[in-house]
XYZ file of C-alpha atoms in Angstrom:
712
model
C 17.430 -13.205 17.289
C 14.070 -13.642 19.295
C 12.284 -10.764 20.756
C 13.095 -11.486 24.323
C 16.278 -13.548 24.007
C 19.609 -12.517 25.464
C 20.636 -11.552 21.632
C 17.942 -8.990 20.780
C 16.600 -5.440 21.957
C 13.832 -3.255 20.821
C 15.860 -0.591 19.764
C 18.155 -2.388 17.380
C 20.767 -0.176 15.851
C 18.461 2.715 14.801
C 16.426 0.819 12.457
C 19.379 0.542 9.938
C 18.673 -2.686 8.426
C 14.952 -2.097 8.356
C 15.294 1.000 6.604
C 17.958 -0.502 4.354
C 15.689 -3.363 3.269
C 13.327 -0.815 2.040
C 15.719 1.128 -0.009
C 16.850 -2.227 -1.532
C 13.276 -3.155 -2.463
C 12.794 0.428 -4.007
C 16.027 0.578 -6.086
C 15.018 -2.848 -7.603
C 12.011 -1.144 -9.495
C 12.962 0.421 -12.817
C 9.610 1.331 -14.296
C 8.958 4.692 -15.592
C 6.936 7.459 -13.830
C 3.912 7.196 -16.003
C 1.366 7.512 -13.243
C 0.526 5.476 -10.622
C 0.918 1.743 -11.672
C 1.396 0.111 -8.558
C 5.260 0.930 -8.391
C 6.913 3.839 -6.354
C 7.168 7.541 -7.881
C 10.106 8.799 -9.365
C 10.049 11.441 -6.742
C 9.916 9.024 -3.663
C 12.829 6.837 -5.352
C 14.928 9.789 -5.621
C 13.758 10.807 -1.919
C 14.989 7.461 -0.784
C 18.102 7.664 -2.564
C 18.929 10.548 -0.411
C 17.876 8.924 2.618
C 20.242 5.844 1.764
C 23.311 7.990 1.868
C 25.610 7.542 4.639
C 25.092 10.049 7.645
C 27.114 9.699 10.600
C 26.144 10.849 14.187
C 22.577 11.087 13.476
C 19.734 10.473 16.033
C 16.581 8.937 15.438
C 14.640 11.914 15.977
C 16.944 13.567 13.298
C 16.132 10.669 10.846
C 12.470 11.088 11.161
C 12.606 14.769 10.815
C 14.382 14.226 7.516
C 11.643 11.448 6.363
C 8.777 13.662 7.198
C 10.110 16.620 5.350
C 11.229 14.503 2.356
C 7.871 12.816 1.892
C 5.859 15.918 2.517
C 7.683 17.318 -0.375
C 6.481 14.857 -2.721
C 3.716 16.040 -5.094
C 1.047 13.765 -5.777
C 2.473 10.594 -4.032
C 1.634 7.241 -5.280
C -0.319 4.691 -3.255
C 2.997 2.592 -2.413
C 4.889 5.968 -1.520
C 2.222 6.679 1.361
C 2.114 3.084 2.441
C 5.903 2.948 2.824
C 5.884 6.212 4.547
C 3.624 4.679 7.146
C 5.824 1.615 7.135
C 8.756 3.624 8.139
C 6.710 5.678 11.038
C 5.512 2.076 12.052
C 9.175 0.753 12.441
C 10.281 4.139 14.348
C 7.658 3.735 17.264
C 7.592 0.018 17.165
C 11.378 -0.844 16.882
C 13.187 2.693 17.521
C 11.499 4.071 20.503
C 9.021 1.093 21.746
C 5.768 2.926 21.692
C 3.470 -0.044 20.165
C 0.113 2.003 20.553
C 1.359 5.011 18.300
C 3.028 1.976 15.929
C -0.522 0.203 15.750
C -2.147 3.452 14.369
C 0.370 3.397 11.629
C -0.079 -0.135 11.060
C -3.573 0.577 10.603
C -2.933 3.259 8.095
C -0.974 0.576 6.161
C -3.558 -1.568 5.945
C -5.904 1.537 4.829
C -3.496 2.103 1.903
C -3.148 -1.451 1.054
C -7.003 -1.538 0.257
C -6.449 1.297 -2.365
C -3.801 -0.564 -4.301
C -4.062 -0.393 -8.010
C -2.755 -3.772 -8.846
C -3.442 -7.393 -7.488
C -0.170 -8.054 -6.463
C 0.470 -4.712 -4.853
C -2.696 -5.519 -2.823
C -1.763 -8.878 -1.872
C 1.877 -7.760 -0.883
C 0.913 -4.383 0.912
C -2.211 -6.148 2.815
C 0.153 -9.191 4.016
C 2.916 -6.644 5.281
C 0.120 -4.501 6.913
C -1.147 -7.366 8.807
C 2.112 -8.659 9.830
C 3.115 -5.049 11.290
C -0.370 -4.929 13.232
C 0.239 -8.166 14.733
C 3.604 -7.267 15.883
C 2.003 -4.066 17.595
C -0.696 -6.360 19.154
C 2.231 -8.745 20.267
C 4.079 -5.935 21.787
C 0.850 -4.929 23.806
C 0.263 -8.479 25.002
C -2.954 -9.009 22.933
C -1.666 -12.341 21.547
C -5.100 -13.831 20.419
C -5.791 -10.468 18.244
C -1.888 -10.628 17.143
C -2.327 -14.170 15.845
C -5.302 -13.386 13.931
C -3.310 -10.593 12.129
C -0.374 -12.993 11.564
C -2.918 -15.506 10.012
C -4.733 -12.989 7.704
C -1.459 -11.892 6.264
C -0.335 -15.544 5.870
C -3.909 -16.654 4.366
C -3.734 -13.607 1.746
C -0.308 -14.247 0.741
C 0.159 -17.848 0.772
C -1.514 -18.679 -2.517
C 0.019 -15.318 -4.234
C 3.392 -14.666 -3.073
C 3.890 -18.099 -1.677
C 7.198 -18.399 -0.009
C 8.006 -14.291 0.021
C 4.907 -14.551 2.616
C 5.410 -17.784 4.137
C 8.953 -17.227 5.303
C 7.566 -13.943 7.301
C 4.840 -15.962 8.831
C 7.129 -18.952 9.882
C 9.500 -16.528 11.211
C 6.912 -14.939 13.485
C 5.625 -18.426 14.414
C 9.181 -19.507 15.456
C 9.387 -16.109 17.738
C 6.215 -17.100 19.423
C 7.296 -20.559 20.039
C 10.578 -19.309 21.416
C 9.006 -16.924 23.936
C 6.565 -19.993 24.895
C 9.838 -21.841 25.573
C 8.801 -24.562 22.862
C 12.436 -24.502 21.674
C 12.369 -27.649 19.311
C 9.187 -26.321 17.565
C 10.896 -22.877 17.230
C 13.951 -24.268 15.847
C 11.817 -26.049 13.135
C 9.947 -22.885 12.258
C 13.321 -20.976 11.966
C 14.547 -23.789 9.644
C 11.497 -23.602 7.416
C 11.706 -19.889 7.128
C 15.338 -20.236 6.158
C 14.397 -22.315 3.310
C 11.476 -20.254 2.300
C 13.635 -17.133 2.459
C 15.679 -18.490 -0.482
C 13.030 -17.315 -2.907
C 13.677 -13.737 -1.878
C 15.640 -11.621 -4.379
C 19.101 -11.265 -3.503
C 19.986 -8.162 -1.246
C 21.595 -7.365 1.979
C 18.191 -7.370 3.759
C 17.619 -11.161 2.560
C 21.339 -12.136 3.646
C 20.716 -10.386 7.039
C 17.469 -12.284 7.649
C 18.895 -15.512 6.841
C 22.071 -15.375 9.106
C 19.543 -14.202 11.799
C 17.725 -17.418 11.120
C 20.691 -19.578 11.461
C 21.480 -17.835 14.832
C 17.873 -18.564 16.048
C 18.126 -22.022 15.470
C 21.579 -22.306 17.304
C 19.598 -20.408 20.194
C 16.867 -22.634 20.181
C 18.925 -25.676 20.386
C 21.176 -23.722 23.220
C 18.074 -23.142 25.551
C 16.861 -26.743 24.831
C 20.159 -28.024 26.316
C 21.588 -29.510 22.767
C 24.831 -27.468 23.274
C 26.636 -29.223 20.446
C 23.876 -28.870 17.796
C 23.848 -25.005 18.864
C 27.551 -24.579 18.598
C 27.560 -26.066 15.116
C 24.836 -23.641 14.056
C 26.643 -20.616 15.799
C 29.711 -21.869 13.552
C 27.371 -22.081 10.488
C 26.190 -18.658 11.016
C 29.642 -17.022 11.282
C 30.754 -18.839 7.936
C 27.575 -17.575 6.413
C 28.210 -13.871 7.299
C 31.662 -14.359 6.052
C 30.746 -15.913 2.634
C 27.452 -14.645 1.628
C 28.038 -11.170 3.468
C 31.194 -10.578 1.398
C 29.695 -8.773 -1.540
C 28.046 -6.106 0.872
C 30.942 -3.740 1.864
C 29.065 -0.384 2.439
C 29.858 1.638 5.611
C 26.315 0.695 7.182
C 26.350 -2.926 5.833
C 29.842 -3.624 7.281
C 28.805 -2.287 10.540
C 25.805 -4.345 10.776
C 27.755 -7.481 9.937
C 29.982 -6.704 12.781
C 26.921 -6.462 14.969
C 25.616 -9.771 13.653
C 29.005 -11.454 14.499
C 28.977 -9.870 17.770
C 25.711 -11.555 18.771
C 27.014 -14.871 17.635
C 30.252 -14.352 19.859
C 28.040 -13.884 22.961
C 26.055 -16.817 22.128
C 29.176 -19.045 21.582
C 30.595 -17.597 24.914
C 27.365 -18.591 26.808
C 27.916 -21.934 25.403
C 31.791 -21.976 26.817
C 30.372 -21.122 29.949
C 27.953 -24.105 30.391
C 30.914 -26.175 29.165
C 32.974 -24.659 32.176
C 35.531 -23.280 29.253
C 35.894 -20.109 31.394
C 38.967 -18.739 29.551
C 37.282 -19.119 25.939
C 34.001 -17.784 27.494
C 35.649 -14.701 28.819
C 37.295 -13.893 25.477
C 34.294 -14.561 23.480
C 32.013 -12.376 25.611
C 34.570 -9.399 25.974
C 34.880 -9.781 22.262
C 31.084 -9.340 21.622
C 30.861 -6.486 24.234
C 33.644 -4.522 22.593
C 31.708 -4.689 19.361
C 28.231 -3.833 20.366
C 29.210 -0.856 22.809
C 30.452 0.981 19.780
C 28.568 4.077 19.230
C 25.483 3.312 16.792
C 25.620 -0.620 17.325
C 23.362 -2.902 19.809
C 23.666 -1.753 23.171
C 20.940 -3.781 24.517
C 22.528 -7.079 23.204
C 25.793 -5.616 24.714
C 24.009 -5.241 28.145
C 22.643 -8.912 27.976
C 26.286 -10.148 27.093
C 27.980 -8.249 30.087
C 25.183 -9.910 32.296
C 26.478 -13.307 31.195
C 30.264 -11.967 31.775
C 29.044 -10.710 35.229
C 27.572 -14.378 35.894
C 30.974 -15.778 34.916
C 32.950 -13.530 37.140
C 30.738 -13.918 39.912
C 30.795 -17.872 39.770
C 34.383 -18.031 39.591
C 34.889 -15.494 42.615
C 36.389 -12.625 40.624
C 34.448 -9.974 42.551
C 36.546 -6.790 41.673
C 35.876 -7.308 37.999
C 32.238 -8.213 38.531
C 31.964 -4.861 40.732
C 33.611 -2.710 38.097
C 31.724 -4.432 35.330
C 28.241 -4.009 36.888
C 28.977 -0.350 37.785
C 29.560 0.381 34.222
C 26.405 -1.686 33.332
C 24.451 0.354 35.796
C 25.198 3.552 33.830
C 24.355 1.739 30.600
C 21.004 0.638 32.046
C 20.140 3.857 33.016
C 20.621 5.245 29.438
C 19.170 2.230 27.287
C 16.537 0.410 29.207
C 16.477 -3.277 29.277
C 14.146 -5.048 31.512
C 15.721 -8.607 31.252
C 19.045 -7.177 31.748
C 17.751 -5.023 34.672
C 15.944 -8.091 36.411
C 19.294 -10.202 36.435
C 21.411 -7.343 37.186
C 19.484 -6.897 40.650
C 19.543 -10.649 41.366
C 23.499 -10.763 41.100
C 23.972 -7.705 43.016
C 21.763 -9.216 45.623
C 24.086 -12.112 45.941
C 27.044 -10.111 45.861
C 26.010 -7.943 48.792
C 25.223 -11.324 50.484
C 28.476 -12.214 50.212
C 29.915 -9.196 51.316
C 27.658 -9.208 54.465
C 25.789 -5.947 53.416
C 22.372 -7.327 54.088
C 20.470 -4.125 53.543
C 21.626 -3.633 50.208
C 21.224 -7.178 49.284
C 17.501 -7.141 50.338
C 16.738 -3.881 48.465
C 18.484 -5.785 45.307
C 16.325 -8.727 45.907
C 13.296 -6.912 46.248
C 13.615 -4.756 43.179
C 14.434 -8.172 41.531
C 11.173 -9.729 42.708
C 9.239 -6.823 41.137
C 10.769 -6.885 37.951
C 10.576 -10.785 37.774
C 6.863 -10.698 38.581
C 6.195 -8.410 35.822
C 8.105 -10.352 33.305
C 6.501 -13.713 34.635
C 2.825 -12.076 34.204
C 3.454 -11.322 30.888
C 5.181 -14.630 29.773
C 2.497 -16.512 31.508
C -0.087 -14.729 29.433
C 1.894 -15.610 26.201
C 2.267 -19.196 27.315
C -1.324 -19.772 28.063
C -2.189 -19.402 24.519
C -1.812 -22.509 22.257
C -0.866 -20.623 18.632
C -1.085 -23.974 16.773
C -4.740 -24.556 18.169
C -5.733 -21.191 17.062
C -4.204 -21.472 13.764
C -6.389 -24.622 13.315
C -9.256 -22.803 14.293
C -8.755 -19.985 11.929
C -8.170 -22.785 9.148
C -11.628 -24.241 10.328
C -13.156 -20.899 10.394
C -12.094 -20.012 6.831
C -13.327 -23.259 5.674
C -16.733 -22.626 7.106
C -16.937 -19.322 5.421
C -15.851 -20.766 2.097
C -18.700 -23.303 2.580
C -21.099 -20.576 3.314
C -19.846 -18.768 0.081
C -19.876 -21.704 -2.200
C -23.758 -22.345 -0.923
C -24.508 -18.821 -1.561
C -22.968 -19.134 -4.912
C -25.153 -22.356 -5.780
C -28.066 -20.576 -4.831
C -27.201 -17.681 -7.056
C -26.877 -20.546 -9.935
C -30.184 -21.736 -9.391
C -31.751 -18.406 -9.584
C -29.765 -17.803 -12.993
C -30.797 -21.254 -14.200
C -34.444 -20.479 -13.560
C -33.989 -16.878 -15.228
C -32.441 -18.336 -18.261
C -35.075 -20.657 -18.667
C -37.799 -17.890 -18.618
C -35.844 -16.191 -20.843
C -35.397 -18.991 -23.299
C -39.327 -19.355 -23.335
C -39.622 -15.582 -24.013
C -36.953 -15.620 -26.869
C -38.823 -18.709 -28.633
C -42.103 -16.554 -28.645
C -39.957 -13.760 -29.864
C -38.507 -15.894 -32.630
C -41.976 -17.127 -33.827
C -43.336 -13.760 -34.019
C -40.646 -12.443 -36.025
C -40.472 -15.344 -38.327
C -44.393 -14.288 -39.186
C -43.322 -10.711 -39.375
C -40.179 -11.615 -41.950
C -42.657 -12.853 -44.413
C -44.080 -9.464 -44.816
C -40.482 -7.508 -44.379
C -39.190 -9.696 -47.380
C -41.772 -8.304 -49.800
C -40.661 -4.734 -48.500
C -37.081 -5.402 -48.783
C -37.464 -6.632 -52.390
C -39.421 -3.483 -53.143
C -36.719 -1.259 -51.492
C -33.989 -3.371 -53.379
C -35.810 -2.608 -56.896
C -35.689 1.205 -56.113
C -32.051 1.280 -54.966
C -31.252 -0.405 -58.423
C -32.789 2.322 -59.904
C -31.149 4.932 -58.003
C -27.631 3.167 -58.552
C -28.268 3.531 -62.411
C -29.187 7.261 -61.978
C -25.914 7.698 -59.745
C -23.752 5.660 -62.302
C -24.831 8.275 -65.065
C -24.322 11.340 -62.837
C -20.875 9.951 -62.040
C -19.965 9.618 -65.594
C -21.234 13.356 -66.207
C -19.018 14.380 -63.310
C -16.061 12.644 -64.818
C -16.554 14.471 -68.190
C -16.890 17.790 -66.333
C -13.676 16.851 -64.358
C -11.755 16.315 -67.485
C -13.194 19.444 -69.070
C -11.918 21.323 -65.842
C -8.450 19.643 -66.217
C -8.443 20.685 -69.872
C -9.231 24.269 -68.949
C -6.715 24.521 -66.190
C -4.096 22.940 -68.303
C -4.743 25.681 -71.199
C -4.563 28.588 -68.409
C -1.125 27.291 -66.960
C 0.112 26.633 -70.234
C -0.554 30.232 -71.456
C 0.454 31.783 -68.300
C 3.939 29.750 -68.748
C 5.226 31.888 -71.847
C 4.741 35.446 -70.312
C 6.420 34.400 -67.067
C 9.048 32.544 -68.463
C 9.654 35.642 -70.718
C 9.910 37.694 -67.177
C 12.462 35.387 -66.058
C 14.600 35.335 -69.166
C 14.566 39.238 -69.419
C 15.615 39.551 -65.885
C 18.519 37.266 -66.647
C 19.514 39.289 -69.567
C 19.072 42.687 -67.372
C 21.402 41.187 -64.867
C 24.053 40.698 -67.204
C 24.168 44.766 -67.433
C 26.012 46.979 -65.373
C 23.829 47.884 -62.534
C 24.153 49.013 -59.075
C 23.498 46.373 -55.918
C 20.065 47.646 -55.206
C 18.970 47.102 -58.866
C 20.623 43.486 -59.019
C 18.818 42.652 -55.886
C 15.707 43.743 -57.048
C 15.974 41.958 -60.482
C 17.302 38.804 -58.657
C 13.980 38.897 -56.528
C 11.866 39.050 -59.735
C 13.658 36.514 -61.266
C 13.429 34.179 -58.422
C 9.600 35.059 -57.966
C 9.181 34.308 -61.855
C 11.100 30.846 -61.373
C 8.827 29.942 -58.422
C 5.737 30.590 -60.547
C 6.992 28.824 -63.379
C 7.507 25.634 -60.773
C 3.826 26.290 -59.582
C 2.619 26.273 -63.338
C 4.582 23.013 -63.899
C 3.176 21.135 -60.974
C -0.434 22.239 -62.086
C 0.528 20.796 -65.359
C 1.757 17.643 -63.812
C -1.015 17.169 -61.136
C -3.723 17.609 -64.262
C -1.845 15.085 -66.241
C -0.767 12.500 -63.898
C -3.071 13.191 -60.945
C -0.153 13.659 -58.538
C 2.968 15.803 -58.080
C 6.331 14.094 -57.498
C 8.163 15.521 -54.482
C 11.793 16.388 -55.338
C 13.839 16.927 -52.155
C 17.343 18.290 -51.711
C 19.494 19.825 -49.037
C 18.239 23.194 -48.243
C 19.696 25.775 -45.761
C 16.782 26.999 -43.719
C 18.522 30.105 -42.648
C 18.806 31.149 -46.372
C 15.499 29.904 -47.343
C 14.081 32.163 -44.460
C 15.891 35.217 -45.433
C 14.923 34.872 -49.052
C 11.439 34.487 -48.271
C 11.272 37.540 -45.974
C 13.074 39.613 -48.558
C 10.684 38.836 -51.211
C 7.836 39.920 -48.957
C 9.048 42.822 -47.098
C 7.981 45.424 -49.990
C 4.621 43.852 -49.532
C 4.642 44.522 -45.810
C 5.840 47.888 -46.428
C 2.766 48.792 -48.628
C 0.974 48.472 -45.081
C 3.891 50.040 -43.223
C 4.611 46.742 -41.659
C 7.906 45.469 -40.356
C 8.810 41.778 -40.586
C 11.412 40.747 -37.938
C 13.386 37.343 -38.662
C 15.101 35.308 -36.108
C 17.205 32.711 -37.641
C 19.484 29.670 -36.320
C 22.663 30.313 -34.764
C 24.222 27.875 -37.204
C 23.238 26.796 -40.657
C 21.000 23.688 -40.815
C 20.300 21.574 -43.951
C 17.082 19.971 -44.200
C 16.140 17.390 -47.074
C 13.053 19.206 -48.561
C 11.469 20.748 -51.633
C 12.905 24.171 -51.774
C 10.028 25.648 -53.940
C 7.208 24.021 -52.109
C 8.579 24.904 -48.503
C 9.217 28.253 -49.873
C 5.532 28.302 -51.049
C 4.348 27.354 -47.507
C 6.732 30.052 -45.840
C 5.516 32.479 -47.956
C 2.033 31.827 -47.700
C 2.060 32.223 -43.994
C 3.928 35.492 -44.042
C 1.602 36.694 -46.779
C -1.464 35.693 -44.360
C 0.193 37.617 -41.590
C 0.530 40.625 -43.745
C -3.010 40.400 -44.998
C -4.418 40.000 -41.603
C -2.332 42.261 -39.475
C -3.032 45.800 -38.858
C -1.303 48.859 -40.680
C 2.211 49.661 -38.860
C 2.035 46.016 -37.129
C 5.010 43.931 -36.788
C 5.187 40.097 -37.955
C 8.080 37.646 -36.270
C 9.484 34.900 -38.201
C 11.679 32.526 -36.272
C 13.492 29.191 -36.503
C 14.373 26.934 -33.566
C 15.586 23.602 -33.088
C 13.459 21.269 -30.754
C 15.239 17.687 -30.391
C 14.940 15.899 -33.633
C 12.582 18.380 -35.384
C 13.206 22.318 -36.553
C 10.323 24.366 -35.839
C 9.298 27.495 -37.973
C 6.987 30.215 -36.383
C 5.190 32.974 -38.108
C 3.547 35.228 -35.672
C 1.274 38.365 -36.070
C -0.714 40.497 -33.818
C -3.646 40.577 -36.228
C -7.228 39.796 -35.598
C -7.011 36.464 -34.671
C -9.055 33.426 -35.813
C -12.595 33.105 -34.440
C -13.191 29.879 -32.435
C -16.191 28.680 -34.771
C -13.938 28.424 -37.796
C -10.586 27.397 -36.253
C -11.500 23.663 -37.251
C -12.006 24.637 -40.728
C -9.013 26.755 -41.765
C -7.255 23.828 -43.390
C -9.941 22.504 -45.385
C -9.789 23.036 -49.455
C -12.315 25.582 -50.497
C -13.074 26.327 -46.893
C -16.054 28.772 -45.860
C -13.960 30.139 -43.295
C -12.432 33.228 -45.522
C -12.306 36.611 -44.383
C -10.969 40.038 -46.099
C -7.716 41.246 -44.514
C -7.403 44.468 -42.748
C -7.117 46.642 -45.922
C -9.971 44.653 -47.582
C -7.503 41.972 -49.181
C -9.499 39.159 -50.739
C -9.134 35.610 -49.485
C -9.420 32.431 -51.606
C -9.348 29.795 -49.007
C -6.811 27.605 -50.767
C -3.538 28.824 -49.373
C -3.584 26.816 -46.148
C -4.966 23.598 -47.346
C -2.102 23.467 -49.990
C 0.566 24.197 -47.200
C -0.934 21.407 -45.029
C -0.514 18.876 -47.828
C 3.043 19.919 -48.544
C 4.264 19.989 -45.080
C 2.563 16.757 -44.415
C 4.177 15.140 -47.605
C 7.511 16.191 -45.900
C 6.348 14.240 -42.854
C 6.107 17.403 -40.951
C 3.023 19.056 -38.764
C 1.548 22.489 -39.280
C -0.631 23.982 -36.568
C -1.491 27.420 -35.133
C -2.295 29.078 -31.848
C -4.772 32.000 -31.961
C -6.242 34.585 -29.685
C -8.442 37.682 -30.734
C -6.233 39.991 -28.409
C -2.441 38.712 -29.201
C -2.898 37.446 -32.910
C -2.182 34.155 -34.406
C 0.996 31.972 -34.699
C 1.333 29.338 -37.084
C 3.964 26.625 -36.417
C 5.771 24.348 -39.086
C 7.820 21.180 -37.831
C 9.970 19.344 -40.366
C 12.046 16.303 -39.316
C 15.674 17.180 -39.080
C 18.361 14.938 -40.944
C 20.443 12.382 -38.601
C 23.741 13.264 -40.461
C 23.510 17.058 -39.587
C 26.196 18.659 -37.475
C 25.207 19.221 -33.963
C 23.544 22.571 -33.099
C 25.502 24.874 -30.779
C 24.913 24.853 -27.066
C 22.607 27.803 -27.436
C 20.902 26.284 -30.619
C 17.385 27.731 -29.420
C 18.502 31.223 -28.305
C 17.268 33.676 -30.842
C 19.193 36.385 -32.630
C 16.789 38.922 -33.774
C 17.510 40.341 -37.170
C 15.309 43.276 -38.275
C 14.256 43.249 -42.002
């Protein structure tokens, strides 16, 4: 509906459609919140979801307070978040409470944010929208030339990028301008073109609502030009479009807006019936329109204009009593909802009414008021009609063409400078090539001599490598011999403990012998691995399902006596429910034992060592924490190196070999896991092991990560 027609008011049903359009845009975005990528932040989408919920009996001021508080609660808003917030403020001041000067400030802020865009598409879209907003504000301030320039800038930016999405907005505004200038055929053509271009929009309620409005605008253009049959056809087409295309939209706010759109069309049809002298039909249609738009929250301004038409009908058919009753009610409405066009016509008809009744004083007073309002309206409309928007558009096109030619001339001049520079550089390059060619002869001799020396060094290195290989084989032989010699006594210990376990012993003795047997077996497994590595160069990883609670408990039990030597305690926290991992029992036992041994070694006498297991999504995490001397910052990067120099004696002078953590790291990584630590000289060191869980495991309990301390 055109801005100043009898079917449109500035305060259009509390910005519902405009805000709803923004929500539809936001909810069409499904990108994850991973930094500003030109989309809206997840916080802003959640905020708009709250704003989009139906809220009845809320004022514009309350809605703005909700928008302000919701936006300011967003931490680190994205560019689009800030841009859209300024857009909402612009709509409130421009279309909500008709304060275009304040709206212009927000449009300028929109333009500022558009220039900070992080993607090309975001920049083009926001820049065009900001310019259209500025043009609307300038238009309301009657600064028409500036408004046209803003419209053209938005159109020029978007026409080669967003294409029809921008062209539809531009041609819509050009149609409005032509309508206000009373160029109704041109306005109808612009509205038709905008309708076709709007078909490129993504399907949404906002797109549907704009299309029905454009169809109604075409009908109004024909009506004002006297083509009543064409106008009636388009009004019927609008109603059919609302019923068919609007069928999917059934939300409370959407249903209300569709009723408002129908009411506007009913008012237009009533006016055509008036012009065709179909007074009964006209009365029915006008009353039907008024009844809808006088409902709370609907388009009061449009209802006032339709009431003016109904008053004209009553007056022209000499129905003075209904006329007077209607205009008294309308007077109360105009005192609440200002409408200059309705106010002007109201005074004119009241003046004519009092002339009929013979009350010339009242008739003159209303006529005087009508003249003052009419002069104000004519002054603004004459300023608008004096401008030729088509000529201005042509001038802007020529201006941009001239600027492009200037830019092309500058570009050609730059090319000339580049060509001269390249030619000069080519001459320099030729001279340098010649000089280098002469120098290369000398360099060839030098390179040949260096190559001879390198060959000699290569021969020496090959001899050295052969000697190293021999030494390495000798080292493996010695290691196999030592491992083999250790295997027999440790195997004997394991066998003896198995025999002793057959005797009649008390529980404590059996537990101690069991620990000795398990330690002996683990040591034998270590010896077997050493033999395997020295024979084959690698160690096979044999995995089996192992209950991690049982493994941790046994590891702590084996080392509690060692901790007791330093008057230390080990506190174990296991999982609430058993959890099997597909691991090598002996190798992971060795890693856990090594970490606990290190914690005992570097913890003070009387200290406490914490061992815990927890579940973190798809991994099982084991932590060994001490309150010891910590790891110095200068050696933190070296503790996992083989034969590292980051070796320190324990708190009781225990010797460190620098192998345990390196072996542990290899074992954990062979299990597709991770090992790391956190250390502080004041709070001690915590080592973490992360191992992947089996997919077929039974799910952990609801409180899988809660810890149940067990004092060992």
